Coordinates of C-alpha atoms and ligand atoms in Angstrom, one line a residue:
M1189 CA -6.1 26.6 -33.5
T1190 CA -7.5 23.8 -35.4
T1191 CA -9.3 21.0 -34.1
N1192 CA -8.7 17.6 -35.5
I1193 CA -10.0 15.5 -33.7
E1194 CA -9.1 11.8 -33.8
T1195 CA -10.8 8.9 -32.5
F1196 CA -9.3 5.9 -30.7
Q1197 CA -10.2 2.6 -29.4
F1198 CA -8.8 1.7 -25.8
Q1199 CA -6.9 -1.8 -25.7
A1200 CA -9.2 -4.5 -25.0
E1201 CA -7.2 -4.7 -21.2
A1202 CA -7.7 -0.9 -20.5
R1203 CA -11.6 -1.6 -21.4
Q1204 CA -12.4 -3.9 -19.5
V1205 CA -10.6 -2.2 -16.5
L1206 CA -12.5 1.2 -17.8
E1207 CA -15.7 -0.8 -17.3
L1208 CA -15.0 -2.5 -14.1
M1209 CA -14.4 1.0 -12.8
I1210 CA -17.3 2.9 -14.3
H1211 CA -19.8 -0.3 -12.9
S1212 CA -17.6 -0.2 -9.8
L1213 CA -19.8 -1.1 -6.5
Y1214 CA -16.3 -0.2 -4.5
T1215 CA -17.4 2.2 -1.9
N1216 CA -13.9 3.7 -1.4
K1217 CA -14.2 5.8 -4.3
E1218 CA -13.0 8.9 -3.2
I1219 CA -9.1 7.3 -3.5
F1220 CA -9.5 8.4 -7.1
L1221 CA -8.2 11.8 -5.4
R1222 CA -5.3 10.1 -4.2
E1223 CA -4.4 8.0 -7.5
L1224 CA -4.4 11.2 -9.5
I1225 CA -2.7 13.4 -7.2
S1226 CA -0.1 10.2 -6.8
N1227 CA 0.4 10.5 -10.5
A1228 CA 0.6 14.8 -10.6
S1229 CA 3.6 14.1 -8.0
D1230 CA 5.4 11.9 -10.0
A1231 CA 5.0 14.1 -12.6
L1232 CA 7.0 16.4 -10.7
D1233 CA 9.3 14.3 -9.3
R1234 CA 10.1 13.4 -13.2
L1235 CA 10.7 16.9 -14.2
R1236 CA 12.8 18.0 -11.4
F1237 CA 15.1 14.5 -11.9
E1238 CA 15.2 15.3 -15.5
A1239 CA 15.9 19.1 -14.7
L1240 CA 19.4 18.3 -13.7
S1241 CA 20.6 17.4 -16.5
H1242 CA 18.4 20.0 -18.5
P1243 CA 18.2 22.8 -16.3
E1244 CA 16.4 25.0 -18.6
L1245 CA 13.6 23.4 -17.9
I1246 CA 12.6 25.0 -14.7
S1247 CA 13.1 28.6 -14.0
A1248 CA 14.1 30.0 -10.8
D1249 CA 11.1 30.9 -9.4
D1250 CA 9.0 28.4 -10.8
K1251 CA 6.5 26.8 -7.8
L1252 CA 6.4 23.1 -8.3
E1253 CA 2.8 22.6 -7.1
I1254 CA -0.5 20.7 -7.6
W1255 CA -3.6 22.3 -7.5
I1256 CA -7.2 21.3 -7.2
E1257 CA -10.2 23.3 -8.3
S1258 CA -13.9 22.5 -8.0
D1259 CA -16.7 24.4 -9.4
S1260 CA -19.7 23.0 -7.6
M1261 CA -22.2 24.5 -10.5
A1262 CA -20.7 22.8 -12.8
R1263 CA -20.2 19.9 -11.1
T1264 CA -16.3 19.6 -12.1
L1265 CA -13.0 18.8 -10.2
T1266 CA -9.7 19.9 -11.8
I1267 CA -6.5 18.5 -10.6
H1268 CA -3.5 20.8 -12.4
D1269 CA 0.5 19.6 -11.9
D1270 CA 3.3 21.6 -13.5
G1271 CA 5.3 18.6 -13.7
I1272 CA 7.1 16.7 -16.8
G1273 CA 3.5 16.6 -18.9
M1274 CA 3.0 14.5 -21.9
S1275 CA 3.8 14.7 -25.9
R1276 CA 0.8 13.5 -28.1
D1277 CA 2.5 10.2 -28.3
E1278 CA 2.9 9.2 -24.6
V1279 CA -0.7 10.4 -24.1
I1280 CA -1.8 7.7 -26.4
A1281 CA 0.3 5.0 -25.1
N1282 CA -0.1 5.4 -21.2
I1283 CA -3.2 6.3 -21.2
G1284 CA -5.0 4.4 -23.7
T1285 CA -2.7 1.2 -23.6
I1286 CA -2.1 -1.1 -20.7
A1287 CA 0.5 -3.6 -21.9
K1288 CA 1.7 -4.5 -18.3
S1289 CA 2.4 -8.1 -17.8
G1290 CA -0.1 -10.1 -15.7
T1291 CA -3.1 -7.6 -16.0
R1292 CA -4.9 -10.3 -18.5
E1293 CA -4.5 -12.6 -15.7
L1294 CA -5.4 -10.8 -12.9
L1295 CA -8.3 -9.9 -14.6
Q1296 CA -9.4 -13.1 -15.2
T1297 CA -9.1 -13.8 -11.2
L1298 CA -10.7 -10.8 -10.3
R1299 CA -13.8 -12.2 -12.7
E1300 CA -13.6 -15.3 -10.7
K1301 CA -13.7 -13.7 -7.1
Q1302 CA -16.1 -11.0 -8.0
S1303 CA -14.9 -9.0 -5.1
S1304 CA -14.1 -5.1 -4.5
E1305 CA -10.8 -6.3 -2.6
G1306 CA -9.6 -7.8 -5.8
L1307 CA -10.9 -4.2 -7.8
G1308 CA -8.1 -2.7 -5.3
T1309 CA -5.6 -5.1 -5.8
L1310 CA -5.9 -4.9 -9.8
I1311 CA -5.8 -0.8 -9.9
G1312 CA -2.6 -1.2 -7.6
Q1313 CA -0.4 -3.4 -8.9
F1314 CA -1.1 -2.6 -12.7
G1315 CA -1.1 1.1 -12.8
V1316 CA -4.4 1.5 -14.0
G1317 CA -4.8 4.8 -11.2
F1318 CA -6.1 7.1 -13.6
Y1319 CA -8.9 4.7 -14.7
S1320 CA -10.1 5.6 -11.1
A1321 CA -11.7 8.7 -12.3
F1322 CA -14.4 6.9 -13.9
M1323 CA -15.5 5.8 -10.3
V1324 CA -16.8 8.9 -10.0
A1325 CA -16.6 10.8 -13.6
D1326 CA -18.8 10.4 -16.2
R1327 CA -16.4 12.4 -18.7
V1328 CA -12.9 13.2 -18.0
T1329 CA -11.0 15.8 -20.1
L1330 CA -7.0 15.8 -19.9
V1331 CA -5.1 18.6 -21.0
T1332 CA -1.2 18.2 -21.1
R1333 CA 2.1 19.5 -22.7
R1334 CA 5.4 18.2 -22.3
A1335 CA 7.9 20.1 -20.4
G1336 CA 10.3 21.5 -23.6
E1337 CA 7.9 21.2 -26.2
S1338 CA 5.4 24.0 -27.4
D1339 CA 2.5 21.9 -28.7
A1340 CA -0.7 21.1 -26.3
T1341 CA -2.8 18.0 -26.6
Q1342 CA -6.4 17.1 -25.3
W1343 CA -7.6 13.9 -24.3
D1344 CA -11.1 13.3 -23.6
S1345 CA -13.3 9.9 -22.9
T1346 CA -16.5 8.8 -21.5
G1347 CA -14.5 5.5 -20.7
D1348 CA -16.9 4.0 -23.2
G1349 CA -14.1 1.8 -25.0
T1350 CA -13.0 5.0 -27.1
F1351 CA -11.0 8.3 -26.5
T1352 CA -10.4 11.1 -28.6
I1353 CA -7.1 13.4 -29.1
S1354 CA -6.9 16.5 -30.4
A1355 CA -4.5 19.5 -30.4
A1356 CA -4.9 22.2 -27.3
A1357 CA -4.1 25.4 -26.9
K1358 CA -2.2 25.2 -22.9
F1359 CA -0.5 28.0 -21.2
N1360 CA 2.0 26.4 -19.8
R1361 CA 4.2 23.0 -19.2
G1362 CA 1.9 19.8 -17.3
T1363 CA -1.3 18.4 -16.7
S1364 CA -4.9 19.5 -16.0
I1365 CA -6.9 16.6 -15.8
T1366 CA -11.1 17.8 -15.3
L1367 CA -13.5 15.0 -14.2
H1368 CA -17.3 15.8 -14.9
L1369 CA -18.7 14.2 -11.7
K1370 CA -21.3 11.8 -11.9
K1371 CA -24.8 13.5 -10.8
F1372 CA -24.4 14.0 -7.1
E1373 CA -27.2 12.2 -4.8
E1374 CA -27.5 14.2 -1.1
D1375 CA -28.5 10.2 0.1
A1376 CA -26.3 8.1 -1.7
E1377 CA -23.2 7.0 0.2
V1378 CA -20.8 9.1 -2.0
E1379 CA -19.7 12.6 -1.3
D1380 CA -19.7 15.6 -3.0
F1381 CA -16.0 15.9 -4.2
T1382 CA -16.8 19.9 -4.7
D1383 CA -16.8 20.5 -1.3
K1384 CA -13.6 22.1 -0.1
W1385 CA -13.9 20.4 3.4
V1386 CA -14.5 17.0 1.6
I1387 CA -11.3 17.8 -0.8
S1388 CA -9.0 18.6 2.1
R1389 CA -10.0 15.9 4.5
I1390 CA -9.1 12.8 1.5
V1391 CA -5.8 15.1 0.9
K1392 CA -4.8 14.7 4.8
R1393 CA -6.0 11.4 5.0
Y1394 CA -4.1 10.0 2.2
S1395 CA -1.4 12.4 0.1
D1396 CA -0.4 13.9 3.3
F1397 CA 3.4 13.2 2.6
V1398 CA 3.4 14.3 -0.9
A1399 CA 6.3 16.7 -1.6
Y1400 CA 4.7 18.9 -3.2
P1401 CA 2.1 21.8 -1.7
I1402 CA -1.8 20.9 -2.5
I1403 CA -3.3 24.0 -2.9
Y1404 CA -7.3 24.3 -3.2
K1405 CA -8.8 26.9 -4.8
E1406 CA -12.8 27.3 -5.4
K1407 CA -13.8 28.8 -8.4
D1408 CA -14.0 32.7 -8.6
A1409 CA -12.5 32.4 -5.2
K1410 CA -9.7 35.3 -5.2
E1411 CA -7.2 33.6 -3.1
P1412 CA -6.0 30.3 -3.1
D1413 CA -5.6 28.7 0.3
K1414 CA -2.6 27.4 2.0
P1415 CA -1.2 24.1 1.3
L1416 CA -3.7 21.3 2.6
N1417 CA -1.1 19.0 3.3
S1418 CA 2.3 18.7 5.5
M1419 CA 4.7 17.8 2.7
K1420 CA 7.0 16.5 5.5
P1421 CA 8.9 13.1 4.4
I1422 CA 7.9 10.6 6.2
W1423 CA 11.2 8.8 6.6
T1424 CA 12.5 11.9 8.3
R1425 CA 10.1 11.9 11.1
P1426 CA 10.7 10.2 14.0
R1427 CA 8.8 6.5 14.6
S1428 CA 6.7 7.8 17.5
E1429 CA 5.4 10.7 16.0
V1430 CA 3.7 9.0 12.6
T1431 CA 0.8 7.3 12.7
A1432 CA 0.2 3.7 11.3
E1433 CA -2.5 5.1 8.9
E1434 CA 0.4 8.0 7.5
Y1435 CA 3.0 5.0 6.8
K1436 CA 0.1 2.7 5.3
E1437 CA -0.9 5.6 3.2
F1438 CA 2.7 6.3 1.9
Y1439 CA 3.1 2.8 1.6
K1440 CA 0.5 2.5 -1.2
H1441 CA 1.7 6.2 -2.7
I1442 CA 5.0 4.5 -3.4
S1443 CA 4.3 0.8 -4.2
H1444 CA 1.2 1.3 -6.1
D1445 CA -0.2 -1.5 -4.0
W1446 CA -3.8 -1.2 -2.9
N1447 CA -3.2 -3.5 -0.1
E1448 CA -1.6 -3.0 3.3
P1449 CA 1.7 -3.9 3.9
M1450 CA 2.4 -6.7 6.1
E1451 CA 5.4 -4.7 7.8
T1452 CA 6.6 -1.5 8.1
W1453 CA 10.1 -1.0 9.5
P1454 CA 12.1 2.3 9.5
F1455 CA 15.8 2.3 10.0
R1456 CA 18.4 5.0 10.2
A1457 CA 22.2 4.4 10.5
E1458 CA 24.4 7.4 12.2
G1459 CA 28.0 7.5 12.5
R1460 CA 30.3 8.2 9.4
S1461 CA 27.5 7.5 6.8
E1462 CA 24.0 9.3 7.4
Y1463 CA 21.2 7.2 6.1
R1464 CA 17.7 6.5 6.7
A1465 CA 15.6 3.8 5.3
L1466 CA 11.6 3.3 5.4
L1467 CA 10.7 0.0 4.1
F1468 CA 7.5 -2.1 3.5
I1469 CA 7.2 -5.8 2.8
P1470 CA 3.8 -6.2 1.0
S1471 CA 1.0 -8.7 2.3
Q1472 CA 0.9 -10.3 -0.7
A1473 CA 3.8 -11.2 -3.5
P1474 CA 2.9 -9.3 -6.7
L1475 CA 2.1 -11.5 -9.7
D1476 CA 5.4 -10.3 -11.6
L1477 CA 7.6 -11.4 -8.7
F1478 CA 9.3 -14.0 -10.9
Y1479 CA 9.0 -12.1 -14.5
A1480 CA 11.6 -11.0 -15.9
T1481 CA 9.7 -7.5 -17.0
G1482 CA 8.9 -6.6 -13.4
K1483 CA 10.3 -3.5 -11.9
F1484 CA 11.8 -3.7 -8.3
G1485 CA 13.7 -1.2 -6.5
L1486 CA 13.8 0.9 -3.6
H1487 CA 12.9 4.8 -4.3
L1488 CA 16.4 6.8 -4.2
Y1489 CA 16.5 10.0 -2.6
V1490 CA 19.5 12.3 -2.2
R1491 CA 18.8 14.8 0.8
R1492 CA 15.2 14.7 0.2
V1493 CA 15.5 14.9 -3.5
L1494 CA 14.4 11.9 -5.4
I1495 CA 16.8 10.3 -7.7
M1496 CA 15.3 7.3 -9.1
E1497 CA 11.9 5.2 -8.8
H1498 CA 13.3 2.1 -8.9
C1499 CA 16.9 1.7 -8.0
E1500 CA 17.3 -2.2 -7.8
E1501 CA 21.2 -1.9 -6.7
L1502 CA 20.1 -1.1 -3.2
L1503 CA 19.3 -4.4 -2.1
P1504 CA 20.3 -8.0 -3.0
G1505 CA 18.1 -9.6 -6.2
Y1506 CA 16.5 -12.0 -3.4
L1507 CA 15.1 -9.1 -1.1
R1508 CA 13.4 -7.7 -4.5
F1509 CA 9.7 -7.8 -2.6
V1510 CA 10.8 -5.5 -0.2
R1511 CA 9.2 -1.6 -1.0
G1512 CA 10.3 1.7 0.2
V1513 CA 12.4 4.6 0.3
V1514 CA 16.2 5.1 0.8
D1515 CA 17.4 9.0 1.8
S1516 CA 21.2 9.0 1.8
A1517 CA 23.2 12.6 2.4
D1518 CA 26.2 11.0 1.1
L1519 CA 25.6 10.8 -2.8
P1520 CA 25.9 13.0 -5.3
L1521 CA 22.7 14.7 -6.8
N1522 CA 23.8 13.6 -10.5
V1523 CA 24.8 10.4 -9.8
S1524 CA 24.3 7.9 -13.0
R1525 CA 22.3 4.7 -13.3
Q1526 CA 25.5 3.2 -14.9
R1527 CA 27.9 4.1 -12.1
L1528 CA 25.7 2.6 -9.5
Q1529 CA 26.6 -0.4 -9.4
E1530 CA 30.4 0.0 -8.8
D1531 CA 29.3 3.0 -6.2
R1532 CA 31.0 2.6 -2.9
H1533 CA 27.9 4.6 -0.8
I1534 CA 25.7 2.4 -2.9
T1535 CA 27.4 -0.6 -1.8
Q1536 CA 27.7 0.4 1.8
I1537 CA 23.7 0.8 2.0
R1538 CA 22.9 -2.7 0.5
K1539 CA 25.5 -4.1 3.2
W1540 CA 23.3 -2.1 5.6
L1541 CA 19.9 -2.7 4.8
T1542 CA 20.7 -6.2 4.0
K1543 CA 21.8 -6.8 7.7
K1544 CA 18.7 -5.0 8.6
I1545 CA 16.2 -6.8 6.5
L1546 CA 17.6 -10.2 8.2
D1547 CA 17.4 -8.9 11.8
S1548 CA 13.9 -7.9 11.1
L1549 CA 12.8 -11.3 9.8
E1550 CA 14.9 -13.2 12.5
D1551 CA 12.8 -11.0 15.0
M1552 CA 9.5 -12.0 13.1
M1553 CA 10.5 -15.6 12.9
K1554 CA 11.0 -15.5 16.6
S1555 CA 8.2 -13.5 18.0
E1556 CA 5.5 -14.1 15.7
S1557 CA 6.2 -17.2 13.9
G1558 CA 2.4 -17.2 12.6
K1559 CA 2.9 -14.0 10.9
Y1560 CA 6.4 -15.2 9.8
G1561 CA 4.7 -18.9 7.9
E1562 CA 2.7 -16.1 6.3
F1563 CA 5.7 -13.9 5.1
W1564 CA 7.2 -17.4 3.9
K1565 CA 4.2 -18.4 1.7
Q1566 CA 4.2 -15.1 -0.1
F1567 CA 8.0 -15.0 -0.5
G1568 CA 10.0 -17.6 0.8
R1569 CA 10.6 -18.5 -2.9
V1570 CA 12.1 -15.5 -3.4
L1571 CA 14.4 -15.4 -0.4
K1572 CA 15.6 -19.1 -1.0
E1573 CA 17.6 -18.0 -4.2
G1574 CA 19.9 -15.8 -1.9
V1575 CA 21.6 -18.6 -0.5
S1576 CA 23.2 -19.6 -4.3
F1577 CA 24.6 -15.6 -4.3
D1578 CA 25.0 -14.3 -1.1
F1579 CA 27.8 -16.1 0.8
E1580 CA 28.1 -13.9 3.1
N1581 CA 24.8 -13.9 4.4
K1582 CA 24.0 -17.6 3.5
D1583 CA 24.0 -19.0 7.1
R1584 CA 21.6 -16.6 8.3
L1585 CA 19.4 -17.2 5.6
L1586 CA 19.8 -20.8 6.1
S1587 CA 18.1 -20.4 9.3
L1588 CA 15.3 -18.4 8.1
Y1589 CA 14.7 -21.4 5.6
L1590 CA 11.7 -23.4 6.3
F1591 CA 10.3 -26.6 4.3
E1592 CA 8.1 -29.1 4.1
S1593 CA 8.8 -32.4 5.3
S1594 CA 7.6 -35.6 6.6
Y1595 CA 7.6 -34.4 10.2
D1596 CA 4.3 -33.0 10.8
G1597 CA 2.0 -32.5 8.0
E1598 CA 1.3 -28.9 6.6
K1599 CA 3.5 -27.2 9.0
P1600 CA 6.9 -26.4 7.7
T1601 CA 10.0 -26.9 9.7
T1602 CA 14.0 -25.3 10.0
L1603 CA 16.8 -26.7 9.5
K1604 CA 17.8 -26.3 12.9
D1605 CA 14.6 -27.9 14.4
Y1606 CA 15.0 -30.5 11.5
V1607 CA 18.4 -31.5 13.0
S1608 CA 16.9 -31.1 16.6
R1609 CA 14.4 -34.0 15.5
M1610 CA 17.2 -36.4 14.2
K1611 CA 17.4 -39.8 15.5
E1612 CA 20.8 -41.0 16.9
T1613 CA 21.4 -43.5 14.1
Q1614 CA 20.8 -41.3 11.4
S1615 CA 23.4 -40.2 9.5
A1616 CA 22.3 -37.4 7.5
I1617 CA 19.8 -34.7 6.7
Y1618 CA 17.6 -36.5 4.3
Y1619 CA 15.5 -34.9 1.4
L1620 CA 14.0 -35.6 -1.6
T1621 CA 13.1 -32.9 -4.7
G1622 CA 9.9 -33.5 -6.6
P1623 CA 7.4 -31.3 -8.7
S1624 CA 4.8 -31.4 -6.1
R1625 CA 4.3 -32.0 -2.1
R1626 CA 2.0 -34.7 -3.3
A1627 CA 4.1 -36.6 -5.9
V1628 CA 7.1 -36.5 -3.6
E1629 CA 5.2 -38.1 0.0
H1630 CA 3.8 -41.0 -2.3
S1631 CA 7.3 -41.9 -3.5
P1632 CA 8.6 -45.1 -3.1
H1633 CA 12.0 -43.7 -2.2
L1634 CA 10.8 -42.6 1.0
E1635 CA 9.9 -46.3 2.5
A1636 CA 12.8 -47.3 4.5
F1637 CA 13.3 -43.7 5.8
Q1638 CA 10.2 -43.2 7.0
E1639 CA 9.9 -46.6 9.0
R1640 CA 12.7 -45.7 10.7
G1641 CA 11.2 -42.6 11.7
Y1642 CA 13.9 -40.1 9.7
E1643 CA 12.3 -37.1 8.5
V1644 CA 12.7 -36.2 5.3
L1645 CA 12.5 -32.7 3.6
Y1646 CA 10.4 -32.3 0.9
L1647 CA 11.6 -29.8 -1.6
V1648 CA 9.2 -29.2 -4.4
D1649 CA 9.6 -25.5 -5.5
A1650 CA 11.6 -25.5 -8.5
V1651 CA 14.4 -23.1 -6.9
D1652 CA 15.0 -25.9 -4.6
E1653 CA 17.2 -27.9 -7.2
L1654 CA 19.8 -24.3 -7.3
L1655 CA 19.4 -24.6 -3.3
I1656 CA 20.4 -27.7 -2.4
Q1657 CA 23.2 -27.8 -5.0
G1658 CA 24.6 -24.8 -2.8
L1659 CA 23.8 -27.4 0.3
P1660 CA 26.5 -30.2 1.1
E1661 CA 26.1 -29.8 4.5
F1662 CA 24.0 -28.0 7.3
D1663 CA 25.5 -28.2 10.9
G1664 CA 28.2 -30.1 10.4
K1665 CA 25.7 -33.0 8.8
N1666 CA 25.7 -34.5 5.1
V1667 CA 22.5 -33.2 3.3
K1668 CA 21.3 -36.2 1.0
S1669 CA 19.0 -37.1 -1.3
V1670 CA 16.6 -40.0 -0.2
G1671 CA 16.6 -40.6 -4.6
K1672 CA 20.3 -40.2 -4.7
G1673 CA 23.2 -42.8 -4.9
T1674 CA 22.8 -45.7 -2.6
A1675 CA 20.6 -45.5 1.1
D1676 CA 23.6 -46.4 3.5
L1677 CA 21.4 -47.6 6.0
G1678 CA 23.6 -49.8 7.2
E1679 CA 22.4 -53.2 5.4
E1680 CA 25.0 -53.1 3.0
K1681 CA 26.7 -56.3 4.1
D1682 CA 23.3 -58.0 4.2
L1683 CA 22.4 -56.5 0.6
K1684 CA 26.1 -58.1 -0.7
E1685 CA 25.4 -61.3 0.5
K1686 CA 22.0 -61.4 -0.9
T1687 CA 23.1 -60.2 -4.5
P1688 CA 24.6 -63.3 -5.7
G1689 CA 21.0 -65.0 -5.6
Y1690 CA 19.7 -62.6 -7.8
S1691 CA 22.3 -62.4 -10.0
S1692 CA 20.3 -64.1 -13.0
L1693 CA 17.3 -61.6 -12.5
I1694 CA 19.7 -58.8 -12.3
E1695 CA 21.5 -59.7 -15.5
V1696 CA 18.5 -60.4 -17.5
L1697 CA 16.5 -56.7 -16.3
A1698 CA 19.8 -55.2 -17.2
K1699 CA 19.4 -56.2 -20.4
K1700 CA 16.3 -55.8 -21.1
L1701 CA 16.0 -52.5 -19.8
E1702 CA 19.5 -51.4 -21.2
D1703 CA 18.5 -48.6 -23.4
R1704 CA 17.0 -46.6 -20.0
V1705 CA 19.1 -48.3 -17.0
K1706 CA 22.8 -48.6 -16.7
E1707 CA 22.9 -50.8 -13.6
V1708 CA 20.1 -53.1 -11.7
R1709 CA 20.9 -53.8 -8.0
L1710 CA 19.3 -54.5 -4.8
S1711 CA 18.6 -52.0 -2.0
S1712 CA 17.4 -51.4 1.5
R1713 CA 15.7 -48.6 0.4
L1714 CA 12.4 -50.0 -0.3
T1715 CA 9.8 -51.5 2.1
A1716 CA 6.5 -51.7 0.1
S1717 CA 7.7 -51.2 -3.4
P1718 CA 9.1 -53.7 -5.4
A1719 CA 11.3 -51.5 -7.2
C1720 CA 12.5 -47.7 -7.7
L1721 CA 14.7 -45.4 -9.9
V1722 CA 17.5 -43.8 -8.4
V1723 CA 20.6 -41.6 -9.7
S1724 CA 24.3 -41.2 -8.8
D1725 CA 25.3 -39.3 -6.0
H1726 CA 26.4 -36.7 -8.7
D1727 CA 23.6 -36.8 -11.3
V1728 CA 21.0 -34.0 -11.9
S1729 CA 17.7 -35.7 -9.8
P1730 CA 14.6 -36.4 -12.2
N1731 CA 12.9 -33.3 -11.3
L1732 CA 15.7 -31.2 -12.3
E1733 CA 15.7 -33.2 -15.7
K1734 CA 12.5 -32.3 -16.4
L1735 CA 12.8 -28.6 -15.5
L1736 CA 15.9 -28.3 -17.6
N1737 CA 14.1 -30.2 -20.6
Q1738 CA 11.0 -27.9 -20.4
M1739 CA 13.2 -25.0 -21.0
K1740 CA 15.1 -26.8 -23.8
G1741 CA 12.2 -28.0 -25.0
D1742 CA 13.6 -31.6 -25.6
G1743 CA 13.0 -34.8 -23.4
S1744 CA 16.2 -36.7 -23.7
K1745 CA 16.4 -38.7 -20.8
Q1746 CA 19.4 -39.8 -18.8
K1747 CA 19.5 -43.5 -17.5
R1748 CA 18.7 -44.2 -14.2
I1749 CA 19.7 -47.1 -11.6
M1750 CA 17.1 -49.3 -11.0
E1751 CA 16.8 -51.0 -7.5
L1752 CA 15.0 -54.2 -6.4
N1753 CA 13.3 -54.7 -3.1
P1754 CA 14.6 -58.2 -2.5
N1755 CA 12.0 -59.0 0.4
H1756 CA 9.0 -58.3 -1.9
E1757 CA 6.8 -61.0 -2.9
I1758 CA 6.7 -59.7 -6.6
I1759 CA 10.7 -59.4 -6.8
L1760 CA 11.0 -63.1 -4.8
K1761 CA 8.9 -64.5 -7.4
M1762 CA 10.7 -63.0 -10.4
R1763 CA 13.7 -64.1 -9.2
D1764 CA 12.7 -67.7 -9.7
R1765 CA 11.4 -67.0 -13.3
A1766 CA 14.2 -65.1 -14.9
E1767 CA 14.2 -67.2 -17.6
D1768 CA 10.2 -67.0 -18.4
A1769 CA 8.5 -65.8 -21.5
M1770 CA 6.7 -63.0 -20.2
I1771 CA 10.5 -61.3 -18.6
D1772 CA 9.9 -58.8 -21.1
D1773 CA 6.7 -57.7 -20.0
F1774 CA 7.7 -58.1 -16.4
A1775 CA 10.4 -55.6 -17.1
E1776 CA 8.5 -53.1 -19.1
L1777 CA 5.6 -52.8 -16.1
L1778 CA 8.2 -53.0 -13.1
F1779 CA 10.1 -49.9 -15.1
G1780 CA 6.7 -48.2 -15.7
Y1781 CA 5.6 -48.7 -12.2
A1782 CA 8.9 -47.0 -10.9
L1783 CA 8.5 -43.9 -12.8
L1784 CA 4.7 -43.6 -12.2
A1785 CA 5.3 -44.3 -7.9
E1786 CA 8.0 -41.3 -8.3
G1787 CA 5.7 -38.9 -10.0
S1788 CA 7.2 -39.2 -13.2
D1789 CA 6.3 -39.6 -16.4
L1790 CA 6.3 -43.0 -18.4
Q1791 CA 8.8 -42.9 -21.4
D1792 CA 6.5 -44.9 -23.9
P1793 CA 3.2 -45.2 -22.6
L1794 CA 2.5 -47.5 -26.1
K1795 CA 4.7 -50.0 -24.8
F1796 CA 3.8 -50.2 -21.1
N1797 CA 0.0 -50.5 -22.3
Q1798 CA 0.9 -53.2 -24.6
A1799 CA 3.0 -55.2 -21.7
V1800 CA -0.4 -54.4 -19.3
M1801 CA -2.6 -55.9 -22.1
R1802 CA -0.4 -59.0 -22.6
V1803 CA -0.1 -59.9 -18.7
L1804 CA -4.0 -59.6 -18.2
A1805 CA -4.9 -61.2 -20.7
K1806 CA -2.5 -64.4 -19.4
T1807 CA -3.3 -64.2 -15.7
I1808 CA -6.9 -63.4 -15.9
Ligands
LIG646 P1 0.9 4.4 -13.3 O1 0.4 5.8 -12.6 O2 0.4 3.3 -12.3 O3 1.7 4.2 -14.1 P2 -1.8 5.7 -14.3 O4 -2.8 4.9 -15.2 O5 -2.3 6.4 -13.3 O6 -0.6 4.1 -13.6 O7 -0.5 6.4 -15.6 C1 -0.4 5.9 -16.4 C2 0.9 6.8 -16.8 O8 0.4 7.6 -17.4 C3 1.7 7.7 -16.1 O9 3.2 5.9 -15.6 C4 2.0 8.2 -16.7 O10 3.5 8.0 -17.4 C5 1.2 8.6 -16.9 N1 0.6 9.9 -16.3 C6 -0.6 10.1 -15.6 N2 -0.8 11.2 -15.2 C7 0.3 11.8 -15.2 C8 0.0 13.3 -15.1 N3 -0.5 13.8 -14.0 N4 1.3 13.9 -15.4 C9 2.3 13.4 -16.6 N5 1.9 12.0 -16.5 C10 1.1 11.1 -16.1

């Protein structure tokens, strides 16, 4: 065998992650073993899956196993699997690079937080599990051979910024990872990872449910021991027999999340079809929840054989944050990814799971409202996508939604509770969309509604604009924006009578602002402010216009309607001075004021500024 050794640099993010591992003060170092066993188990799953279409990859007497071997003299620990293995290129890509989206941002937060909890999230969410070996080892050697290929590859690193790749002689398919453990100090809090009892305890604790035997072998021992793990698929066991700890570890295994789940839901369907599911709600939304590159979907098993790791078809998109496994007895083992979408069983499972999840969320909302609030903070934005896509469950979804509102400070409300608080004279459910709570709650559009004690919902998520378009009414009540159309507060007659007195002001303002405003009219919407801008009932809100423009990268503006408060001092004075020489500047200032007051940007800051200067100079 030639020993042509090539040296590579770790990619920048990988280097930073490694550095974190090497200098980690994270006390729970034993989890490195869980990570490596998890990778070994994934590799065996993949082999079994590929063998469905390439049976030659596995022979009949192949035992699919994971071996752990320790040598206390040499202080090495080796984890073997005879799984799918890696080609040379795969080793370089998988173990030298982290191209996963969000790693950089996460590293940044981590640096700011400096917490070991953050380290856990980092390793978990971004699949840097392999590198956790460097928490306990000062050198790691990996030898691997891809199933179906004849060449083996060796990877070596001390984690110092480079790794080497060379050809290796390897017996059979699969991967062996040898850790050269850091010096063992009796008094340090780290355990001796070459000790059989230590290993056996760690495996039991974290990896008991792994579906392949995990076998321990001491160096020079003649007979290997019996498997350390029970291998029983956790979702087939009755809930009463599984400990909370076991559920948590299983969750961590499948989700690659180091945090504990917020909820664990085992479901079981019996009758004509038989499926089981074990679902989890994470306690924190992953960073890639809204990235197109985010990987979601449940693990799909058919009679306990893993068929697919990320089966997105099993849940509607708005439930993509749910993790877990589904096991079905009805699907064929060789179900193909392309056919999944039309598969009758899959559709049926999706329906069933959706119902189960919504049931459980309703229960949580009823009996644990604090927890539900926490859930909503993490995943509400995703759940809100549902109402536009899932017509069948629209009403159930609406009852699960929480909204900020003018009612009770920070506490969000359901639509049902909103309706229960509606005033007798109130004819609609009112809302205002905008970029942030601060922007909407100070908007002049709210004034008259608030004065009457009418509650207004603050819709400040981007997805709310979509949601509200699919929600013309709720519980028989119209849903209406306070920034659209006429205010309809029962004062139309009064306004009509007042209007002639303002006709020259209205005319002048309409003329001066004609490139930006399509109509000027009196309004009952305002109490404290002189003017505001609204759109017609069927126009897009300024907030949505801004979002759309950001996407398109242009800044075109639809013309708005300017509403005047006939009782405001400024408007009363302007009415009497509609012919004033400064009316141009007054118009400019009034328009700019209205934009700023609702949280929008000035369209022409220069023009506005010049008007400010002229008016100041005149009046000072
Ligand atoms: P993750 O497992 O979360 O993807 P890791 O850093 O642990 O992240 O591993 C990176 C990749 O390296 C894996 O996705 C897999 O492709 C490959 N890999 C790691 N360990 C093994 C193994 N024992 N056998 C085959 N491939 C492996």
